[in-house]
Short mmCIF file of C-alpha atoms in Angstrom, two decimals:
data_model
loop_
_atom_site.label_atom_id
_atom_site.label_comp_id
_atom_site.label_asym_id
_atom_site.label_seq_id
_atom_site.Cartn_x
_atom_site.Cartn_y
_atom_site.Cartn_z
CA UNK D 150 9.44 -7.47 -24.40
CA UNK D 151 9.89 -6.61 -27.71
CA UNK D 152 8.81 -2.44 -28.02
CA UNK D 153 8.65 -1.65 -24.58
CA UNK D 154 12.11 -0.65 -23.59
CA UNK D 155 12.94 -3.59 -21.62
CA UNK D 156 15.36 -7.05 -21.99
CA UNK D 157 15.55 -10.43 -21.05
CA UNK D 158 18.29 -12.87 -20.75
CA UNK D 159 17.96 -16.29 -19.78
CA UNK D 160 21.78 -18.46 -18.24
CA UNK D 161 20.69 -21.57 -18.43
CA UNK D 162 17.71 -24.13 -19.94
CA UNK D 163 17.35 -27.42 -19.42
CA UNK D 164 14.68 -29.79 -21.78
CA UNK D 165 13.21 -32.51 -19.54
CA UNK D 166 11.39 -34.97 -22.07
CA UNK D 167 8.25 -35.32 -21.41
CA UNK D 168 8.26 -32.85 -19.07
CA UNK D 169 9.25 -29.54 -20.00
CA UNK D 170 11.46 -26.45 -19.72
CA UNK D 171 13.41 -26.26 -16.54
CA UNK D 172 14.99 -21.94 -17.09
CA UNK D 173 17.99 -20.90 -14.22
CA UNK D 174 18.94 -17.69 -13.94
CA UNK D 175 16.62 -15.34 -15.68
CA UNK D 176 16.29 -11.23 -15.35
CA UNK D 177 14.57 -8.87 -16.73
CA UNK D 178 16.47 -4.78 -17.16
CA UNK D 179 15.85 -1.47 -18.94
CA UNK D 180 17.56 -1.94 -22.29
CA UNK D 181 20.14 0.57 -20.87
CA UNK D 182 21.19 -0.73 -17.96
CA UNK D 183 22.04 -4.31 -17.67
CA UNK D 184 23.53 -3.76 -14.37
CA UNK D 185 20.38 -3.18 -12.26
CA UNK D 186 17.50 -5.74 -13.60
CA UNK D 187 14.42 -5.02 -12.31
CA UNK D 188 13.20 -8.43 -11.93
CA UNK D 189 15.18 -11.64 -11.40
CA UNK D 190 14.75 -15.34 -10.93
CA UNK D 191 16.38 -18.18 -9.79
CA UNK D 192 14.24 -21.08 -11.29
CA UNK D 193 11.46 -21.11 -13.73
CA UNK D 194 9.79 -24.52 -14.31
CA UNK D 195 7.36 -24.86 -17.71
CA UNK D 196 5.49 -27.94 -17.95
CA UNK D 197 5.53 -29.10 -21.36
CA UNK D 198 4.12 -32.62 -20.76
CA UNK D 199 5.02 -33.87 -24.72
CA UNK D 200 7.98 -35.83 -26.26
CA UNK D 201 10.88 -34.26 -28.21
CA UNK D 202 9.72 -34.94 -31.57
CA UNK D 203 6.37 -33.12 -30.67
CA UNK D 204 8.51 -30.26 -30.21
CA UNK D 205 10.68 -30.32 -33.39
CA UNK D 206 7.24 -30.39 -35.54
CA UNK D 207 5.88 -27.47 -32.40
CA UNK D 208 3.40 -29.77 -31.60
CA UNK D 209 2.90 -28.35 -28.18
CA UNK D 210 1.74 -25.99 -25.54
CA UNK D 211 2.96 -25.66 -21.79
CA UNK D 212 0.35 -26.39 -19.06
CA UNK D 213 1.60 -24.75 -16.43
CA UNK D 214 5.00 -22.38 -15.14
CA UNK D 215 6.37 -22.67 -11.43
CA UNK D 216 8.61 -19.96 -10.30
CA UNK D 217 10.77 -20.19 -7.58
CA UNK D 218 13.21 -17.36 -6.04
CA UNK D 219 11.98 -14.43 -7.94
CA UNK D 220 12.92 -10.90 -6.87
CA UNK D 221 11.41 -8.22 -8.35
CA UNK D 222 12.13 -4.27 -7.05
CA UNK D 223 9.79 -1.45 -8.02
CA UNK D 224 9.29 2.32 -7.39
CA UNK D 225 6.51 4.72 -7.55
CA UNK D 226 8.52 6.11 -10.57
CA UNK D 227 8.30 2.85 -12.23
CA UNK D 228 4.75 2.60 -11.76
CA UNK D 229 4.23 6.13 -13.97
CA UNK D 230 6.91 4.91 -16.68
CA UNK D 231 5.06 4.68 -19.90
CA UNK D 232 7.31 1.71 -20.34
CA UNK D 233 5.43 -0.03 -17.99
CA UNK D 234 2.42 0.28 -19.82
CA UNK D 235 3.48 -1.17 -22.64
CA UNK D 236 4.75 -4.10 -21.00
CA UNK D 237 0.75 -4.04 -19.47
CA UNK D 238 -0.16 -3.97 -22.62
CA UNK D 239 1.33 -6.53 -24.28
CA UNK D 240 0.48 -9.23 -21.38
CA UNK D 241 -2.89 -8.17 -22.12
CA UNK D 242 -3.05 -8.53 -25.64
CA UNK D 243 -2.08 -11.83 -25.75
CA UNK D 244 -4.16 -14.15 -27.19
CA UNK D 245 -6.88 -15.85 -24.19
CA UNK D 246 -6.23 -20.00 -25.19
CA UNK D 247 -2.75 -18.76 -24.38
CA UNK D 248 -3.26 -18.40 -20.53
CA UNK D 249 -1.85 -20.91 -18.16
CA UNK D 250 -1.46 -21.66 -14.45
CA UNK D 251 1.49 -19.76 -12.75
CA UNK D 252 2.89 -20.20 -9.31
CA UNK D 253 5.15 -18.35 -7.74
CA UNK D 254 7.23 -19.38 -4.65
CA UNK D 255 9.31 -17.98 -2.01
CA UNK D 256 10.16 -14.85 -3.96
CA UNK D 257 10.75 -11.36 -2.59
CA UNK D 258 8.94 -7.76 -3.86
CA UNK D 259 10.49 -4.75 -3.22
CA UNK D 260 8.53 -1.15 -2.81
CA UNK D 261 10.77 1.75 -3.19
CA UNK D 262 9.84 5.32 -3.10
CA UNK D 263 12.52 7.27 -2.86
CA UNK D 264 16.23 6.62 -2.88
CA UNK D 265 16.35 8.60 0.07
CA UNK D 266 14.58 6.01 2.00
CA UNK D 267 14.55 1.90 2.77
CA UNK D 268 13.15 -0.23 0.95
CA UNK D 269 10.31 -2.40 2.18
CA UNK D 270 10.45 -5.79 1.11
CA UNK D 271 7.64 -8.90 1.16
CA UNK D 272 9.97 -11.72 1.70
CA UNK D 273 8.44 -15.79 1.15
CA UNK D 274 5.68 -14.44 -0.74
CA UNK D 275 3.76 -17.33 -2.72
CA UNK D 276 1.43 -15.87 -5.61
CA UNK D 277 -1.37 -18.37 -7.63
CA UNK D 278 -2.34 -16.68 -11.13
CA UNK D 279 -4.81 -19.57 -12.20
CA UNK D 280 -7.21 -18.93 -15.01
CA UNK D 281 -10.53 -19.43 -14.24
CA UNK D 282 -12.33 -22.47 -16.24
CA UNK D 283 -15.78 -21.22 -16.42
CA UNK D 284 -14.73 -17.77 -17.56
CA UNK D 285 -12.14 -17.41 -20.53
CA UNK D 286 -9.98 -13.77 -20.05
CA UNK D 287 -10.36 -14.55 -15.71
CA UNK D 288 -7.53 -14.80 -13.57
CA UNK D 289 -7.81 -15.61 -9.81
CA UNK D 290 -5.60 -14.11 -7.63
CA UNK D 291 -4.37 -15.26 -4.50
CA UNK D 292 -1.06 -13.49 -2.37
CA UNK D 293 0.77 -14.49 0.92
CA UNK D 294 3.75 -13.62 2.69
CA UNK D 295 5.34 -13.83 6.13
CA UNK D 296 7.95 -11.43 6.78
CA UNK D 297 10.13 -9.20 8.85
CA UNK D 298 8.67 -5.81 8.70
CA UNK D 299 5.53 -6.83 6.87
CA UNK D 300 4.42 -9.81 9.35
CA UNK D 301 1.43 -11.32 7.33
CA UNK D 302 0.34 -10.21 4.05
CA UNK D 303 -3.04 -12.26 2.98
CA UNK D 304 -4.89 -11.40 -0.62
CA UNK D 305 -6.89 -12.57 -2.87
CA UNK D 306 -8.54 -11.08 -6.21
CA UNK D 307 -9.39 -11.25 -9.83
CA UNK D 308 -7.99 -10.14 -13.27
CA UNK D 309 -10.33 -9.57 -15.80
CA UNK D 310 -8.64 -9.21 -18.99
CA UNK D 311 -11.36 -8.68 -21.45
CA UNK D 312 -12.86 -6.04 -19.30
CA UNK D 313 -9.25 -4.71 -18.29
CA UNK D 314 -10.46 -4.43 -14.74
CA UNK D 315 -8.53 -6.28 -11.39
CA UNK D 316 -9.57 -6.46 -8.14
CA UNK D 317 -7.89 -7.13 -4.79
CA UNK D 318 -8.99 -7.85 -1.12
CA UNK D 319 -7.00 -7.85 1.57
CA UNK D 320 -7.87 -10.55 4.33
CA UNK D 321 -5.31 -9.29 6.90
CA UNK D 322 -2.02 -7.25 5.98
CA UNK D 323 0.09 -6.43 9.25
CA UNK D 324 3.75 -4.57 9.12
CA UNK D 325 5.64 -2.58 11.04
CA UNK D 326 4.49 1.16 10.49
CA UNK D 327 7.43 3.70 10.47
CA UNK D 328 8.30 6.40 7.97
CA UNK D 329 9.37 4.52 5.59
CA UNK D 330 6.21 2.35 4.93
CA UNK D 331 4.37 5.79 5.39
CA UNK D 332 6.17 7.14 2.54
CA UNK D 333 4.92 4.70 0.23
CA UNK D 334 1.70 6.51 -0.65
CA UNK D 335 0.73 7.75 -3.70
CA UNK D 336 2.63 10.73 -4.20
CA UNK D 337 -0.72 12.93 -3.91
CA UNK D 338 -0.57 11.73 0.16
CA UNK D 339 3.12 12.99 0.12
CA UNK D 340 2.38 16.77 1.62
CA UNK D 341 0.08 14.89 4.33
CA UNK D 342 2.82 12.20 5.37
CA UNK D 343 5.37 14.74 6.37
CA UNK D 344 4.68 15.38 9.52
CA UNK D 345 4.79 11.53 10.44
CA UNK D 346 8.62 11.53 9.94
CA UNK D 347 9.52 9.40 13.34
CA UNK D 348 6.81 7.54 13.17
CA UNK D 349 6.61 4.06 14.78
CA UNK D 350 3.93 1.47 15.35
CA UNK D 351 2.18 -1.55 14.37
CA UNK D 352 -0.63 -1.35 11.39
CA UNK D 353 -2.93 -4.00 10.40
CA UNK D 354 -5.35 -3.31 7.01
CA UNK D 355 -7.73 -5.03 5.63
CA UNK D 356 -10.18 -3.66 2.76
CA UNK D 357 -10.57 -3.84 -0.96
CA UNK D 358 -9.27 -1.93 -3.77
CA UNK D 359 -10.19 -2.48 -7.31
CA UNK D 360 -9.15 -0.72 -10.63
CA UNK D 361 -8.24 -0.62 -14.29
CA UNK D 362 -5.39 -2.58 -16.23
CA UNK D 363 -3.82 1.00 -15.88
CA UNK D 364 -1.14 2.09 -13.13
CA UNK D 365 -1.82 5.85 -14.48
CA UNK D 366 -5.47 5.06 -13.29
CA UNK D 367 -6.58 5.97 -9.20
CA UNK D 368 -7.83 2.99 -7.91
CA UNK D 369 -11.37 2.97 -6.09
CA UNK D 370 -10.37 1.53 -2.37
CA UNK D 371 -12.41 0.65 1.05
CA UNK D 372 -9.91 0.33 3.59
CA UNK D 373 -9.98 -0.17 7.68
CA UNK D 374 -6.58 0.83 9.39
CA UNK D 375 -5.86 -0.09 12.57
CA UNK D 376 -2.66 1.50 14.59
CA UNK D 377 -1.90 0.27 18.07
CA UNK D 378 1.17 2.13 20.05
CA UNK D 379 1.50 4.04 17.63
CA UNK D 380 4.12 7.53 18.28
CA UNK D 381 5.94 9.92 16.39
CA UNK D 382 7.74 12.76 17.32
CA UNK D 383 9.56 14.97 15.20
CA UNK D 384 10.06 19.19 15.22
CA UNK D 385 6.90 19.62 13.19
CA UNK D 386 4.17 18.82 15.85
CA UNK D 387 3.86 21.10 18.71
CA UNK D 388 4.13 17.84 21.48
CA UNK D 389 4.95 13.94 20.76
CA UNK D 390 2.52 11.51 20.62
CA UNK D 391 3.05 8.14 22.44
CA UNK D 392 0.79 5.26 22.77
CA UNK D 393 -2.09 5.70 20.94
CA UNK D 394 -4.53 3.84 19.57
CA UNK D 395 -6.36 4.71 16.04
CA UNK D 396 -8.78 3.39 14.11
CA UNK D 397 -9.18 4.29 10.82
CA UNK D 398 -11.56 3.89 7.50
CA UNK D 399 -10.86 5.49 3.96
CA UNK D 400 -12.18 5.17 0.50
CA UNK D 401 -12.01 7.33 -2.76
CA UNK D 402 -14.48 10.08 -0.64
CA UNK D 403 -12.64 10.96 2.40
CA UNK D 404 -11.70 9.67 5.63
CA UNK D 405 -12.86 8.75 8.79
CA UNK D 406 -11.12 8.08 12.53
CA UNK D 407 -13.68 6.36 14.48
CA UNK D 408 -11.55 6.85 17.60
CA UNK D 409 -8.20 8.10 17.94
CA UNK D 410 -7.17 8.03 21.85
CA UNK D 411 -3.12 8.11 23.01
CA UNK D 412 -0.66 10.64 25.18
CA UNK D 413 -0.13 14.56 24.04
CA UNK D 414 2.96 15.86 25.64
CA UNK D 415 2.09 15.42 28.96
CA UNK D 416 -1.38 15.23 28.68
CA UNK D 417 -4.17 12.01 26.69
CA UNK D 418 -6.87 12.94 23.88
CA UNK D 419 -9.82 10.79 22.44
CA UNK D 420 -10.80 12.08 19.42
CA UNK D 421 -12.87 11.39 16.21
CA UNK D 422 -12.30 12.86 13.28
CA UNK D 423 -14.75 12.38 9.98
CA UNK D 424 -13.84 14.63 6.43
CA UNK D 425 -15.35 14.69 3.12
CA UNK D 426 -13.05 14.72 0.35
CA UNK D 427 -9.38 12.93 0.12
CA UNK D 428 -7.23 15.45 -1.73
CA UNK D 429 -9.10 18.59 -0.71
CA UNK D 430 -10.94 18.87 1.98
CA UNK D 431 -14.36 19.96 1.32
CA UNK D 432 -16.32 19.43 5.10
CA UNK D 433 -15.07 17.97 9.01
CA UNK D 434 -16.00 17.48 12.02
CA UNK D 435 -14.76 16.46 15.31
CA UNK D 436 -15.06 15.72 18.71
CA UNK D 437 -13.62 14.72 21.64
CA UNK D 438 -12.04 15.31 25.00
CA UNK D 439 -8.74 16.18 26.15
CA UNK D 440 -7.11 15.63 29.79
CA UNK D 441 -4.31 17.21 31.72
CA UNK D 442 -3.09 18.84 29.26
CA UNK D 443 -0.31 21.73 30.06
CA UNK D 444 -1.11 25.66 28.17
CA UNK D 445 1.50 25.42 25.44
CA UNK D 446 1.71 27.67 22.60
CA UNK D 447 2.80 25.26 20.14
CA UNK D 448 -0.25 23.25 20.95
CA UNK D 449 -2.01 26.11 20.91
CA UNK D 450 -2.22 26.49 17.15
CA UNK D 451 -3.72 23.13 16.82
CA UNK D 452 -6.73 24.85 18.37
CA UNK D 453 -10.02 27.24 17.31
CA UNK D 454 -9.72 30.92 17.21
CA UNK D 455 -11.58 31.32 19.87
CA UNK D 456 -9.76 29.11 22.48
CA UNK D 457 -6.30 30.83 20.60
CA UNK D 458 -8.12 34.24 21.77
CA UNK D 459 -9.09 33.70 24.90
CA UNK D 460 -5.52 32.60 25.72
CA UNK D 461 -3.86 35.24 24.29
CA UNK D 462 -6.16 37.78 25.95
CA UNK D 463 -5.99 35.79 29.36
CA UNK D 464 -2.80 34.02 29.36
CA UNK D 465 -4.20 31.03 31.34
CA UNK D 466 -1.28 28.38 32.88
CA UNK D 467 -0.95 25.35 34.15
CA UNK D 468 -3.30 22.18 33.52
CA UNK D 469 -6.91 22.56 31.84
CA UNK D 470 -9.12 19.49 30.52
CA UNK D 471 -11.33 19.94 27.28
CA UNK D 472 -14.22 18.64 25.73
CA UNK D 473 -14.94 20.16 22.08
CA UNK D 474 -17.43 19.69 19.25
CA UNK D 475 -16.28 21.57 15.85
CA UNK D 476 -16.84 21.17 12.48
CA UNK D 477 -16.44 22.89 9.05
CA UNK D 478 -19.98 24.97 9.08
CA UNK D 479 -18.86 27.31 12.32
CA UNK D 480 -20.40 25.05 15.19
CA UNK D 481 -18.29 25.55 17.90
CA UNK D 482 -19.28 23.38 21.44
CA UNK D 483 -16.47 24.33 23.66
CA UNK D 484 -15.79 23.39 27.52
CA UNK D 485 -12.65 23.68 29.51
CA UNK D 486 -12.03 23.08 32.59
CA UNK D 487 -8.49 24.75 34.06
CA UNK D 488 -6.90 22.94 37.39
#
């Protein structure tokens, strides 16, 4: 850790002859602040299968490390400390006949975002870095963890060191979806996550994202989202939603909602949505059908200028049904249906 602004202390370390290195009580902190370490673990196992007296003359090399009980916590501000990279750096630079087996068992990872909000933790998570044989600089990946508010957490993936590439695919992730998972996005997502404040649901993901050895670096990602009863209601949308179903695909170009269907105030949508461009939104389109819905103004805005008009101008009341085609050139299908 030497150079990259961080410390480690080791309690206790037990020599097993012939068998290696058994380490208790080990963290890891900013150099500052001893108090908080950022990563800690309970037991730390390295298999050094060689006698004492091969070790006096360092006559040896460990085979393998098992870690047990590790908790690690990290923020999206950790992930953009330059300290961080270093650390990156320096695993990476180490020499490849150095890389070994390591297993990690019923440990615990904690995302934070925000001090303003809860944690969300991946509790009994086991984690396999094994080298590959047939490829020096490899590293295969596999994740799992069974949890609380993440249920089931299944990955697998690759390191590549010498190309300073990793990739990760996710065989099933499902978790509890409220506010506080939703506010674990990249921070460029943070203006479009504010209006899911009350937020509650059940998500399942699967996908794959792949990157560089870089946490400064966007990652290139296919994912499929899945929410089922899914509502949030909070004093930013014009009605609450309740019930719905939506299902979701996203990569690096823009979005997609194959089908979004659910309650509106006192009224039910089903909806597709399709845009070009993540960040900025560059083309849309939509279409769909709404069904007893009530003439509110607050859902009003959510509407063309031409609907927006023609209430104004006619101030309509009561019930209506819809069925609209829009998109981003002008195209405007329209039909409504008042009861």
């Amino acid at each position: 850790t030497e150079g990259t602004g961080f410390a480690a202390s080791v309690r206790q370390a037990i020599y097993i002859d012939g068998r290696g290195f058994d380490l208790r009580g080990l963290q890891l902190f900013e150099n500052n602040d001893r108090s908080n370490p950022l990563l800690s673990i309970d037991s730390m196992f390295v298999a050094v299968p060689t006698e004492l007296t091969d070790m006096v003359a360092l006559d040896c090399r460990p085979t393998s490390i098992e870690i047990r009980r590790a908790n690690l916590s990290i923020s999206r501000a950790d992930i953009e400390d330059p300290r961080l990279q270093q650390l990156l750096k320096a695993i990476q630079q180490k020499p490849r006949q150095e890389m070994i087996p390591i297993h990690i068992r019923e440990s615990t990872l904690n995302f934070e975002s925000d001090r303003r909000y809860a944690a969300t933790r991946l509790s009994n998570v086991d984690l396999d870095l094994v080298p590959d044989p047939q490829r020096a600089g490899l590293i295969r990946v596999a994740i799992r963890s069974q949890g609380q508010r993440v249920q089931r957490f299944d990955a697998r993936g690759l390191i590549d060191l010498e190309r300073q590439l990793w990739q990760l695919e996710f065989d099933r992730v499902s978790a509890t979806c409220d506010f506080d998972l939703i506010n674990l996005l990249p921070l460029k997502f943070e203006t479009q996550a504010c209006n899911l404040s009350g937020a509650m649901g059940r998500l399942t993901v699967s996908g794959l994202m792949q990157g560089r050895f870089d946490a400064m670096a966007e990652p290139q990602f296919q994912l499929r989202c899945q929410l089922d009863n899914f509502s949030v209601h909070n004093d930013t949308l014009p009605v609450p939603f309740r019930n719905c179903h939506v299902v979701l695909k996203i990569d690096n170009r823009g979005f997609e909602v194959e089908r979004a269907q659910g309650q509106a105030g006192n009224g039910t949508f089903d909806i597709s949505y399709r845009q070009l461009g993540l960040h900025q939104r560059r083309a849309w389109s939509s279409s769909g059908s709404l069904s007893n819905m009530l003439f509110e103004h607050k859902l009003l805005t959510l509407f063309p200028y031409e609907f927006r008009s023609f209430c104004r101008d006619y101030s309509p009341a009561g019930l209506y049904d819809m069925q609209f085609e829009v998109d981003s050139s002008g195209h405007r299908n329209i039909t409504a249906q008042i009861k």
